PDB file of N, CA, C and O in Angstrom:
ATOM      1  N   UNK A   1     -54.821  -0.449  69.197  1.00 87.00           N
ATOM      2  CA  UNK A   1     -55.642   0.276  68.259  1.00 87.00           C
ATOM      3  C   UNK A   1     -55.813  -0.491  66.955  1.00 87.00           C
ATOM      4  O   UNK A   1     -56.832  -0.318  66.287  1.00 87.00           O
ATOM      5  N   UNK A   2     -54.552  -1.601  66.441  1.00 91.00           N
ATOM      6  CA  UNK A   2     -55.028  -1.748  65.210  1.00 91.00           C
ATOM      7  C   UNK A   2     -56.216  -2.813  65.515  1.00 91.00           C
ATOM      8  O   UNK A   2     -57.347  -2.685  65.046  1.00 91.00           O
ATOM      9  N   UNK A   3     -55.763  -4.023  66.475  1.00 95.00           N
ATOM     10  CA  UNK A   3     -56.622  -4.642  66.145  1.00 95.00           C
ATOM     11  C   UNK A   3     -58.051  -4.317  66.433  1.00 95.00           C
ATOM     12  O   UNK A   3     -58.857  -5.009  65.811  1.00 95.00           O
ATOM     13  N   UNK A   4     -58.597  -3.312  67.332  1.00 96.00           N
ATOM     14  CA  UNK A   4     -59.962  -2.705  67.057  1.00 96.00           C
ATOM     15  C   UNK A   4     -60.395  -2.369  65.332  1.00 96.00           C
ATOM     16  O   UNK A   4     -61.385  -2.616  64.644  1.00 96.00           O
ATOM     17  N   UNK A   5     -59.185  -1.736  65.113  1.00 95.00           N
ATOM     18  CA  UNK A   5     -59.653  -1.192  64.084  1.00 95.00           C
ATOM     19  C   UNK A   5     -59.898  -2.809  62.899  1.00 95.00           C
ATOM     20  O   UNK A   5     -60.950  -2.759  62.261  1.00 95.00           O
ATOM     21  N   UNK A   6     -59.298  -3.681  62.725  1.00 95.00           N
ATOM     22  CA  UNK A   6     -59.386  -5.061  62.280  1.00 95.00           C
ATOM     23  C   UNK A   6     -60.573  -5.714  62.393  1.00 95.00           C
ATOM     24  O   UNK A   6     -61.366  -6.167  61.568  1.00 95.00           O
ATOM     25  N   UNK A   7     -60.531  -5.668  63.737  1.00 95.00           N
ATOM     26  CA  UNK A   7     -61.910  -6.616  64.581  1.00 95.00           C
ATOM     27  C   UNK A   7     -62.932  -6.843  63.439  1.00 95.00           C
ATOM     28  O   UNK A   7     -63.050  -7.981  62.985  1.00 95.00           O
ATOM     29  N   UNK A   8     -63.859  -5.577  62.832  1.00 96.00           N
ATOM     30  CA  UNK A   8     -64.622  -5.744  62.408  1.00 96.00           C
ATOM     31  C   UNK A   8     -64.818  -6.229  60.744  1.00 96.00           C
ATOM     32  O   UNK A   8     -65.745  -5.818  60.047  1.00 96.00           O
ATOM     33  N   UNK A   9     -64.155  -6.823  60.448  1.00 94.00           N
ATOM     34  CA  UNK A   9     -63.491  -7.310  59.533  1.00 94.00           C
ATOM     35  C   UNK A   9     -62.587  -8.674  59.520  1.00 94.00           C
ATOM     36  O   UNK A   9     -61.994  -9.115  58.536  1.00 94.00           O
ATOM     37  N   UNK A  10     -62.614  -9.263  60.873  1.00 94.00           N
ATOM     38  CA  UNK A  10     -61.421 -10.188  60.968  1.00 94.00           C
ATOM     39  C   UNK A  10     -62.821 -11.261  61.293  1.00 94.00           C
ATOM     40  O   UNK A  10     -63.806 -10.964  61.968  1.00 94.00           O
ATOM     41  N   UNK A  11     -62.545 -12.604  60.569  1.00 93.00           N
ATOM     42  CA  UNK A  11     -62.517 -13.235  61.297  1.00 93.00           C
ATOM     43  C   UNK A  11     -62.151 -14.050  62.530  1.00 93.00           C
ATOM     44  O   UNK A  11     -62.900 -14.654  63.298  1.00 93.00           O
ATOM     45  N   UNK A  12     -60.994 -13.943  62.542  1.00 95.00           N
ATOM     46  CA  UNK A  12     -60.163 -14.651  63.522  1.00 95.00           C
ATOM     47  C   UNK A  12     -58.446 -13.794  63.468  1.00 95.00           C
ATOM     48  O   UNK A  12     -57.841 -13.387  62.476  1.00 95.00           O
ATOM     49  N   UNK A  13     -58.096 -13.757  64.733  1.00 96.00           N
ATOM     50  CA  UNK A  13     -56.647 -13.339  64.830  1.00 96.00           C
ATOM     51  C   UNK A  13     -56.083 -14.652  65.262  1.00 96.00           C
ATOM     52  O   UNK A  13     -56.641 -15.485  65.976  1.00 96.00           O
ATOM     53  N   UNK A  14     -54.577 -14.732  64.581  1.00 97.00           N
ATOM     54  CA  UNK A  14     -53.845 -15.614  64.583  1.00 97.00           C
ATOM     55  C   UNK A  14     -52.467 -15.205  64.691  1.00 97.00           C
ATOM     56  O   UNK A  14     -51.731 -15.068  63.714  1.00 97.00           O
ATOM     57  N   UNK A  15     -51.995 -14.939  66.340  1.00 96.00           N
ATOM     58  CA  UNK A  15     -50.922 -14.881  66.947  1.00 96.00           C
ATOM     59  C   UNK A  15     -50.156 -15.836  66.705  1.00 96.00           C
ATOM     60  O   UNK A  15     -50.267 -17.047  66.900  1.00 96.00           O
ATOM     61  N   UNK A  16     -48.935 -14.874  66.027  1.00 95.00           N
ATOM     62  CA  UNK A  16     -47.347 -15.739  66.672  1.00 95.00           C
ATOM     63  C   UNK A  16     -46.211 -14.671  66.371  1.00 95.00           C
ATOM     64  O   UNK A  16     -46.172 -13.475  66.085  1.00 95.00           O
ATOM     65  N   UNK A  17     -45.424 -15.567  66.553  1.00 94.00           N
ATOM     66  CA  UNK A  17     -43.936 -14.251  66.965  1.00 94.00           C
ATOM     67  C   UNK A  17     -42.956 -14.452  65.873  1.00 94.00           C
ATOM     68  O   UNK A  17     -43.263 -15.362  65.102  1.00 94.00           O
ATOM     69  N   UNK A  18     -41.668 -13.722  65.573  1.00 92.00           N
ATOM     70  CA  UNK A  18     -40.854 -14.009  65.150  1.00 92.00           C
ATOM     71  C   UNK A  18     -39.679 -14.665  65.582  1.00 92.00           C
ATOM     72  O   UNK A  18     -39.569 -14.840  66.796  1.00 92.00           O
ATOM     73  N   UNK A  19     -38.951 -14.988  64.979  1.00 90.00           N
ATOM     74  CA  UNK A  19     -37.430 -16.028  65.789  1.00 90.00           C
ATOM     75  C   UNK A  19     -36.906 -14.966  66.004  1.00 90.00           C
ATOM     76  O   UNK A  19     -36.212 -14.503  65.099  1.00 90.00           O
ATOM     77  N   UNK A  20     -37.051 -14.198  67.278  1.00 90.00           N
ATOM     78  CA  UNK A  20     -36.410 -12.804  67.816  1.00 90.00           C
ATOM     79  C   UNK A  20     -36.489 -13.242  69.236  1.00 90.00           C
ATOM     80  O   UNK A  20     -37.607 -13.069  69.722  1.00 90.00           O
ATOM     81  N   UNK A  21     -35.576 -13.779  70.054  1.00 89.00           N
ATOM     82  CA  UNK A  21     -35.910 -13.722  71.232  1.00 89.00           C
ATOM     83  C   UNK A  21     -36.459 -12.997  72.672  1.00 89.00           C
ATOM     84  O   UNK A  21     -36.658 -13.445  73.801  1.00 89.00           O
ATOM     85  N   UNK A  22     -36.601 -11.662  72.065  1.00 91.00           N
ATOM     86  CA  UNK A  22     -37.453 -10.570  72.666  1.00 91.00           C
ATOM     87  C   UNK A  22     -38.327 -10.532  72.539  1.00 91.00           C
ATOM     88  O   UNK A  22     -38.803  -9.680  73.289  1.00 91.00           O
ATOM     89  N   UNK A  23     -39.680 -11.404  71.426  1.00 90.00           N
ATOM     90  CA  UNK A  23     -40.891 -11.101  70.902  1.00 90.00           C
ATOM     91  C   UNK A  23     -41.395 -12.042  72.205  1.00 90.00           C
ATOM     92  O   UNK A  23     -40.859 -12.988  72.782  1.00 90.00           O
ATOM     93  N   UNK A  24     -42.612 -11.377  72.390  1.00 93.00           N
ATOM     94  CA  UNK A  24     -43.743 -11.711  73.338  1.00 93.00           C
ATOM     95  C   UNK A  24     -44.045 -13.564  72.108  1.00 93.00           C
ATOM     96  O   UNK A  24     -43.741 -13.979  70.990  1.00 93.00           O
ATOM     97  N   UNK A  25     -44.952 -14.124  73.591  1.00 95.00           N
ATOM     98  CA  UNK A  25     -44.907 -15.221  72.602  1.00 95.00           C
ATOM     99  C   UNK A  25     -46.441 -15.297  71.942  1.00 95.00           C
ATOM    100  O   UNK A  25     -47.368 -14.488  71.994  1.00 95.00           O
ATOM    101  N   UNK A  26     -46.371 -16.091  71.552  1.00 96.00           N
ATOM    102  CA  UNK A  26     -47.847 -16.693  70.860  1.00 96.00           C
ATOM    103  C   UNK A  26     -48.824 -16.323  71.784  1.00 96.00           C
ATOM    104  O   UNK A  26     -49.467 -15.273  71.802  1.00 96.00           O
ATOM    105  N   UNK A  27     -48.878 -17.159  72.461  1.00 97.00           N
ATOM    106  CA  UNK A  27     -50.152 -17.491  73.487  1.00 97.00           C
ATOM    107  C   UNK A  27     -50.414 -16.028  74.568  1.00 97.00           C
ATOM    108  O   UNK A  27     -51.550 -15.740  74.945  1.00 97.00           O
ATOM    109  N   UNK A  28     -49.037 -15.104  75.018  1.00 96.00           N
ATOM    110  CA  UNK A  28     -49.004 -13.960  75.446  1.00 96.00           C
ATOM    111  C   UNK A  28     -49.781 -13.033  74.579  1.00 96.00           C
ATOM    112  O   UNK A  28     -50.607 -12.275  75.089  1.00 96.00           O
ATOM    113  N   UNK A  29     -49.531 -13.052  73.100  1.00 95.00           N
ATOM    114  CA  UNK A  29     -50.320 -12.157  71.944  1.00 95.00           C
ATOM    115  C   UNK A  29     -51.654 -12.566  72.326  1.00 95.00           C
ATOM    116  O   UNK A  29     -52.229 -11.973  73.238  1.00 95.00           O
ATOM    117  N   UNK A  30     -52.327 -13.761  71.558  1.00 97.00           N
ATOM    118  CA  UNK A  30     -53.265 -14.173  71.708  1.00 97.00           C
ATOM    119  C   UNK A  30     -54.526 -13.564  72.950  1.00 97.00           C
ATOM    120  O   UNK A  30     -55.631 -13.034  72.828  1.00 97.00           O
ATOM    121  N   UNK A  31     -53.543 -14.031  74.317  1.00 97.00           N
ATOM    122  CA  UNK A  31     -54.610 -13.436  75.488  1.00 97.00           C
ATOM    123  C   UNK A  31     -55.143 -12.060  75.293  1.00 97.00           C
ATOM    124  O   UNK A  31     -56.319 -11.701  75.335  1.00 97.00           O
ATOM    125  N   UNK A  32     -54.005 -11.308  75.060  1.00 96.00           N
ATOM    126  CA  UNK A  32     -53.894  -9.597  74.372  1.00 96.00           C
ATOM    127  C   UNK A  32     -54.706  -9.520  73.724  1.00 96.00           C
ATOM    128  O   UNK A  32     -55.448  -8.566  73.959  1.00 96.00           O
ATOM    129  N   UNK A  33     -54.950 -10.107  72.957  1.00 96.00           N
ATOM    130  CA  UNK A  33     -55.737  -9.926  71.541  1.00 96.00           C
ATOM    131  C   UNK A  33     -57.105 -10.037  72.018  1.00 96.00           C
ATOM    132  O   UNK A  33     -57.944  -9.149  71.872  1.00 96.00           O
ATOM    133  N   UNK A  34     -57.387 -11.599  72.825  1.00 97.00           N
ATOM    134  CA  UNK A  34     -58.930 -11.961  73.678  1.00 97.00           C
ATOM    135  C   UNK A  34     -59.591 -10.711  74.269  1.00 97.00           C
ATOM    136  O   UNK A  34     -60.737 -10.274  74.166  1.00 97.00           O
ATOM    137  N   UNK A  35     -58.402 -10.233  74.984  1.00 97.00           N
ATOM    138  CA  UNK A  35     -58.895  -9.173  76.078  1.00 97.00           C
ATOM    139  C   UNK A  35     -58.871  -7.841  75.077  1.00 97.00           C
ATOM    140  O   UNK A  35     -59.035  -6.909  75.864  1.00 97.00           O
ATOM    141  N   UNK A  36     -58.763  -7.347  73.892  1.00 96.00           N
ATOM    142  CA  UNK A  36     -58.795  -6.237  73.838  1.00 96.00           C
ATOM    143  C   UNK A  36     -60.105  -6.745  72.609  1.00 96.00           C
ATOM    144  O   UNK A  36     -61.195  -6.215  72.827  1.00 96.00           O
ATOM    145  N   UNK A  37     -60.059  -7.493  71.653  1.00 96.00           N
ATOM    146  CA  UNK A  37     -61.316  -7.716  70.598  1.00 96.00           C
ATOM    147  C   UNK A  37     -62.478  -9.179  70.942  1.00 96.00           C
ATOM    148  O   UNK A  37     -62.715 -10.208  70.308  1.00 96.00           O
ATOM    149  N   UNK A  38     -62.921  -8.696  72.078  1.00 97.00           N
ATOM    150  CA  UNK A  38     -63.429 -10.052  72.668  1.00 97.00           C
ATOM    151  C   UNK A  38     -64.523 -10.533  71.752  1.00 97.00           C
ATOM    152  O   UNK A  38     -65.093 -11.555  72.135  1.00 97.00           O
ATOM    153  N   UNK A  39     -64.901 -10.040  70.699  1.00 96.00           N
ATOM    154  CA  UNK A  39     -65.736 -10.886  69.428  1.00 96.00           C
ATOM    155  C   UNK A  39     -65.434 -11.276  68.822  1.00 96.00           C
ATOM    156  O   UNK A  39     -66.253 -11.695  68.004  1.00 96.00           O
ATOM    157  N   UNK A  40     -63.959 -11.558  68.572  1.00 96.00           N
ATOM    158  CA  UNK A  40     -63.552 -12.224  67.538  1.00 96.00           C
ATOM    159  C   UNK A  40     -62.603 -13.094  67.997  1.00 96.00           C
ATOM    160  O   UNK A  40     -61.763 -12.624  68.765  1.00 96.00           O
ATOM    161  N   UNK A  41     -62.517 -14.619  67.617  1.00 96.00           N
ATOM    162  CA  UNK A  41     -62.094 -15.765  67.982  1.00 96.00           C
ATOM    163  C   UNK A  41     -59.797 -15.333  67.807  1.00 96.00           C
ATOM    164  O   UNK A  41     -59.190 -15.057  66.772  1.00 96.00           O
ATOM    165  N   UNK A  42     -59.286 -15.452  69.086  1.00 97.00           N
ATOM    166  CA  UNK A  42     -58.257 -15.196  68.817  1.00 97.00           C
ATOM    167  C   UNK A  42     -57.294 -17.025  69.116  1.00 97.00           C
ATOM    168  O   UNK A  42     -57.647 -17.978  69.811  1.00 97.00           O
ATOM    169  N   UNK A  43     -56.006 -16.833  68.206  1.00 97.00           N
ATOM    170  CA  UNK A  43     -55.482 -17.944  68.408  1.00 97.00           C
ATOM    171  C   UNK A  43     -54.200 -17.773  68.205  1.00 97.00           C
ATOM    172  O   UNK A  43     -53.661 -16.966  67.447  1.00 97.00           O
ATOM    173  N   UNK A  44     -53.460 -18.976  69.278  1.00 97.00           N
ATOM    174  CA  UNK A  44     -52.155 -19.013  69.284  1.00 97.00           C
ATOM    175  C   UNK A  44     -51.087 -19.788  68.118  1.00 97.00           C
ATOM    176  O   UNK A  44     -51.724 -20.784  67.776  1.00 97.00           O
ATOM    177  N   UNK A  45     -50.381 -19.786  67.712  1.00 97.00           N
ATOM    178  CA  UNK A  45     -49.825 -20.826  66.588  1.00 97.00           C
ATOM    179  C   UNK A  45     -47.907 -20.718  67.192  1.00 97.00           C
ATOM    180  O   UNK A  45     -47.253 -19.677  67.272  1.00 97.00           O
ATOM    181  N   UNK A  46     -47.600 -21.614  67.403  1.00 95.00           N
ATOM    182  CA  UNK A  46     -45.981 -21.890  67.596  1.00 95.00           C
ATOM    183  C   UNK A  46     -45.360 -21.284  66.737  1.00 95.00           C
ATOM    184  O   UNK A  46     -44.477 -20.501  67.087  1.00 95.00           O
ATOM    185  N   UNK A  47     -45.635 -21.469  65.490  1.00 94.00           N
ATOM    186  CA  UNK A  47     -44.705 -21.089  64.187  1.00 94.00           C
ATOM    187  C   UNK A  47     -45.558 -20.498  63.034  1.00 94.00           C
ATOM    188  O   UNK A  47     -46.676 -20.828  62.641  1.00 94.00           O
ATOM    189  N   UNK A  48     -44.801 -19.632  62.649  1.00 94.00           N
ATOM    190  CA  UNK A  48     -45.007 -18.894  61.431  1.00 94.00           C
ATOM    191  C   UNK A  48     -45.771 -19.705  60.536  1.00 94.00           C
ATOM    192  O   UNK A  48     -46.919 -19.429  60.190  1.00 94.00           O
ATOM    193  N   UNK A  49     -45.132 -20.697  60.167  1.00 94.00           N
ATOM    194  CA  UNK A  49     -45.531 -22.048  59.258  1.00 94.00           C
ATOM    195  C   UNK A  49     -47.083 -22.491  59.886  1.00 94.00           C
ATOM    196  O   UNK A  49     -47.845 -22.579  58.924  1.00 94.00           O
ATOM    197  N   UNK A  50     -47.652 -22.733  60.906  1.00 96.00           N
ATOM    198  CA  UNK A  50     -48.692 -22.895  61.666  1.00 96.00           C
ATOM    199  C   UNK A  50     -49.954 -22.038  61.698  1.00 96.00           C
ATOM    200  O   UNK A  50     -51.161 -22.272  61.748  1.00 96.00           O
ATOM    201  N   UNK A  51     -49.058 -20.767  61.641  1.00 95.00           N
ATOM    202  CA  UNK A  51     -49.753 -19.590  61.947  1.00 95.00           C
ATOM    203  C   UNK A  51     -50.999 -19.413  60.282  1.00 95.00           C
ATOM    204  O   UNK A  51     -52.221 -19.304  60.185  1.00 95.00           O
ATOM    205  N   UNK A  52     -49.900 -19.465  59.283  1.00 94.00           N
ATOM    206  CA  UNK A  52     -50.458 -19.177  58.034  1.00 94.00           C
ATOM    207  C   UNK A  52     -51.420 -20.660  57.531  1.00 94.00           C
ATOM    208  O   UNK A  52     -52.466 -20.609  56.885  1.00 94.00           O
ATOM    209  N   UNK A  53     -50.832 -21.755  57.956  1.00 95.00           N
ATOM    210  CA  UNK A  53     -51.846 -22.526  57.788  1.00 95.00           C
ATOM    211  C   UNK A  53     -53.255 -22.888  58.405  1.00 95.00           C
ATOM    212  O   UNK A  53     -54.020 -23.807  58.113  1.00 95.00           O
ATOM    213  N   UNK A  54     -53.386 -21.672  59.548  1.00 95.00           N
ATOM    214  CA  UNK A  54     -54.542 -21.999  60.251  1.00 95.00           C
ATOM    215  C   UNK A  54     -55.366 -20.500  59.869  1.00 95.00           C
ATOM    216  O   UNK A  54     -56.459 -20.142  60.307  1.00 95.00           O
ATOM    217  N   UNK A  55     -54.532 -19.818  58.980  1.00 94.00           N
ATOM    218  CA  UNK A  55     -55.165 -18.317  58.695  1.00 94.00           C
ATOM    219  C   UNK A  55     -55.688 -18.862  57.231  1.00 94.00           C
ATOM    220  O   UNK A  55     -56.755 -18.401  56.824  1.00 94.00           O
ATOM    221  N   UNK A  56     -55.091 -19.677  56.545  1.00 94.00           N
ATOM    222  CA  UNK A  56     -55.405 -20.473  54.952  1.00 94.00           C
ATOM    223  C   UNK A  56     -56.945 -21.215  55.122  1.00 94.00           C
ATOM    224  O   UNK A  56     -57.925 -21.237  54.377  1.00 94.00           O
ATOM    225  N   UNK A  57     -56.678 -21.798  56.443  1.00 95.00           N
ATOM    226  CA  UNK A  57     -57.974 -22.706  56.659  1.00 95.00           C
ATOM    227  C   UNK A  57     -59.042 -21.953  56.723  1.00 95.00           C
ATOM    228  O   UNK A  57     -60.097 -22.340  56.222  1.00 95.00           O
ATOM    229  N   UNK A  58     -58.928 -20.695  57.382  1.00 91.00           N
ATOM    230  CA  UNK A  58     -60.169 -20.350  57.580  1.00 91.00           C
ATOM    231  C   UNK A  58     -60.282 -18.832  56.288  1.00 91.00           C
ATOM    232  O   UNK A  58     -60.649 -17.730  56.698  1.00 91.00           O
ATOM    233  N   UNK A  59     -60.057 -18.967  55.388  1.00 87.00           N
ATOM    234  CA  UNK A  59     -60.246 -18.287  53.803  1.00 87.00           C
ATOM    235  C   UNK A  59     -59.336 -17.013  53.796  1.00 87.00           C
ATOM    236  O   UNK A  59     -58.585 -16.795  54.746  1.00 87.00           O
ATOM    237  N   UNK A  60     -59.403 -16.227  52.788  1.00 89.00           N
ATOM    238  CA  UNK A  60     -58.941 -15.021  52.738  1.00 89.00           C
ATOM    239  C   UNK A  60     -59.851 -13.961  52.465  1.00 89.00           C
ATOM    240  O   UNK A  60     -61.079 -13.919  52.387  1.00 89.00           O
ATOM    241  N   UNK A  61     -58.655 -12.843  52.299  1.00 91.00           N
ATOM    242  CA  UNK A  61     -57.384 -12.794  52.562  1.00 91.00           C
ATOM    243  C   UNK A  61     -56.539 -12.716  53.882  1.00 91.00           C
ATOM    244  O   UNK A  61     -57.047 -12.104  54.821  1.00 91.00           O
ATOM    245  N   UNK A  62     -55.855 -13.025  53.971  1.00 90.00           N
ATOM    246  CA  UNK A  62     -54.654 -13.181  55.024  1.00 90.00           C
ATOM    247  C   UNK A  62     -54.166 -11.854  55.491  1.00 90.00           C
ATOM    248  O   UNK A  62     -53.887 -11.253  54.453  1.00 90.00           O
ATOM    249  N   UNK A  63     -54.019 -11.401  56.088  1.00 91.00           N
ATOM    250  CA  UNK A  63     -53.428  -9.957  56.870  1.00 91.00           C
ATOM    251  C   UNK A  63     -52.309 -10.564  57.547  1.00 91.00           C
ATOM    252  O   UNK A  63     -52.410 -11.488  58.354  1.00 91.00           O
ATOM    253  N   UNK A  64     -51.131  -9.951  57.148  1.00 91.00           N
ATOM    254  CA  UNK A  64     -50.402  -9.864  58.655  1.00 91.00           C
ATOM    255  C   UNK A  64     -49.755  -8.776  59.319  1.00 91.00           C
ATOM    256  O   UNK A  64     -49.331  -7.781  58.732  1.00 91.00           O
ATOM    257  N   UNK A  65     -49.675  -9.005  60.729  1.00 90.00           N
ATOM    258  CA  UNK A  65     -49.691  -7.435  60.916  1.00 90.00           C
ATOM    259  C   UNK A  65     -48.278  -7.907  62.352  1.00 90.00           C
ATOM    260  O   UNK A  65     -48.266  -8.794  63.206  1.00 90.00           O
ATOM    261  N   UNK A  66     -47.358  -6.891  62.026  1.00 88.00           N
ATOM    262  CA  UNK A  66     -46.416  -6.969  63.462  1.00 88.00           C
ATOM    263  C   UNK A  66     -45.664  -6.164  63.150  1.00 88.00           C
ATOM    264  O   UNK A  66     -45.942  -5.159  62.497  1.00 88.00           O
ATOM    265  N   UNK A  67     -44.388  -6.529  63.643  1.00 90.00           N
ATOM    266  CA  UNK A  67     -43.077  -5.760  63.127  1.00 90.00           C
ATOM    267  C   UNK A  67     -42.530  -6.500  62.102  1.00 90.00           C
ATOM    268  O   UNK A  67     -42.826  -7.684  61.938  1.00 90.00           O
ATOM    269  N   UNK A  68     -41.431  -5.649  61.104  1.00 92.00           N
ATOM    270  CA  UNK A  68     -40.931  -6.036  60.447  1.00 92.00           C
ATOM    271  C   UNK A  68     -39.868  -7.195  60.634  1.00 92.00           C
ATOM    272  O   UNK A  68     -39.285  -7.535  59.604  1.00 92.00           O
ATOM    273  N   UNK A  69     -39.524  -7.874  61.859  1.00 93.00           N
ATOM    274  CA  UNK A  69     -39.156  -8.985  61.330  1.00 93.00           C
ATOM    275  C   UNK A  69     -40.086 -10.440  61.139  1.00 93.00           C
ATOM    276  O   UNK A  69     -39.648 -11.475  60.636  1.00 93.00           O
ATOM    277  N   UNK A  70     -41.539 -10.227  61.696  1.00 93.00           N
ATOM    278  CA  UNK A  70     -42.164 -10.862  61.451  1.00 93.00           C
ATOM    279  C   UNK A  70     -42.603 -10.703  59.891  1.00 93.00           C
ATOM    280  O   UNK A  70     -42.781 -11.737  59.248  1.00 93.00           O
ATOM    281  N   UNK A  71     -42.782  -9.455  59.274  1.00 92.00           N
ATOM    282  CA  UNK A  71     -43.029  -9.441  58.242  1.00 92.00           C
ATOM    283  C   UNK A  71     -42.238  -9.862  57.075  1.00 92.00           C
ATOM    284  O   UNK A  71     -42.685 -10.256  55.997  1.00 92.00           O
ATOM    285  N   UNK A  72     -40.585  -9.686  57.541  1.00 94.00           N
ATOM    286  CA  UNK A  72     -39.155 -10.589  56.826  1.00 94.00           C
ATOM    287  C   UNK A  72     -39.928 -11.819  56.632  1.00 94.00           C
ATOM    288  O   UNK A  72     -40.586 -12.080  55.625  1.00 94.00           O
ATOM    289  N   UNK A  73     -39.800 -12.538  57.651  1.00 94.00           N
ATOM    290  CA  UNK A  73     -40.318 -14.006  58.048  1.00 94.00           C
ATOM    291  C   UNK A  73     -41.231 -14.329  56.666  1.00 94.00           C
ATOM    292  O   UNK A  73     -40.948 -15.057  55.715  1.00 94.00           O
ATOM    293  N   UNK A  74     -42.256 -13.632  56.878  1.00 93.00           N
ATOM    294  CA  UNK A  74     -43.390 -13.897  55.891  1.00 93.00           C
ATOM    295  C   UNK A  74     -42.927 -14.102  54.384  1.00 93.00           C
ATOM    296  O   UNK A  74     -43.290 -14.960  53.581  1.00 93.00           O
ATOM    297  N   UNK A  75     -42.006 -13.045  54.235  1.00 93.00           N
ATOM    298  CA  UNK A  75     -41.988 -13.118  52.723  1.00 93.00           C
ATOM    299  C   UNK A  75     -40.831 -13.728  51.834  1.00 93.00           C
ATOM    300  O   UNK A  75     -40.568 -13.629  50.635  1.00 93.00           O
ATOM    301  N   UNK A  76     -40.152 -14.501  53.052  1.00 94.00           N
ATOM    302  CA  UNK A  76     -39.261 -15.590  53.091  1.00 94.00           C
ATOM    303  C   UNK A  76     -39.622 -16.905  52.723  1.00 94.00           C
ATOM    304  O   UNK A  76     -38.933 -17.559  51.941  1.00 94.00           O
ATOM    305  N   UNK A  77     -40.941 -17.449  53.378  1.00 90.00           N
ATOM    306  CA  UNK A  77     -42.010 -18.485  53.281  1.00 90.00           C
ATOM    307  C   UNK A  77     -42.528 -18.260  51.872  1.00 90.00           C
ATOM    308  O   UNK A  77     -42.603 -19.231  51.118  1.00 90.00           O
ATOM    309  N   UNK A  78     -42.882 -17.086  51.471  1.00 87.00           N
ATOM    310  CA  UNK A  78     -44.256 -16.896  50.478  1.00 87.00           C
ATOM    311  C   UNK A  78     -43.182 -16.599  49.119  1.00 87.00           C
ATOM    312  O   UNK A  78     -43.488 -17.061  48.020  1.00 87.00           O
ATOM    313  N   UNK A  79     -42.091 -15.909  49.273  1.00 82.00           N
ATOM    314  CA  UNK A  79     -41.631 -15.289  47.790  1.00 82.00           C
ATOM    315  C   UNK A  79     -41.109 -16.525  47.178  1.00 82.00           C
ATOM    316  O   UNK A  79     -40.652 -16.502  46.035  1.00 82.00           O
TER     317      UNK A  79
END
């Protein structure tokens, strides 16, 4: 549901996971993402670090959206 609700507004989704060894991976998100918002360009990134530099490239603002330890992650990098 969210990312419908995103879609129209997103340029691009940019999958990745947290260092949680239970999280689905990148490229697993990604397909997810293809198959549920098929207009909008979805992509995989290895790392967090990857992820935000390929969400930087293509302008803001930046969304990120998961669970909270992905969101830890984030504000570990950024604070």
């Amino acid at each position: 549901e969210m990312l419908r609700a995103l879609a129209p507004v997103a340029s691009v989704f940019v999958c990745t996971a947290p260092s949680i060894s239970r999280a689905a991976t990148p490229i697993e998100l990604a397909e997810i993402a293809a198959r549920v918002v098929p207009d909008v360009e979805c992509l995989a990134a290895v790392t967090l670090e990857e992820a935000l530099t390929l969400a930087a490239q293509r302008g803001s603002p930046i969304v990120v959206g998961g669970s909270l330890f992905l969101a830890g992650e984030v504000l570990s990098l950024v604070a």
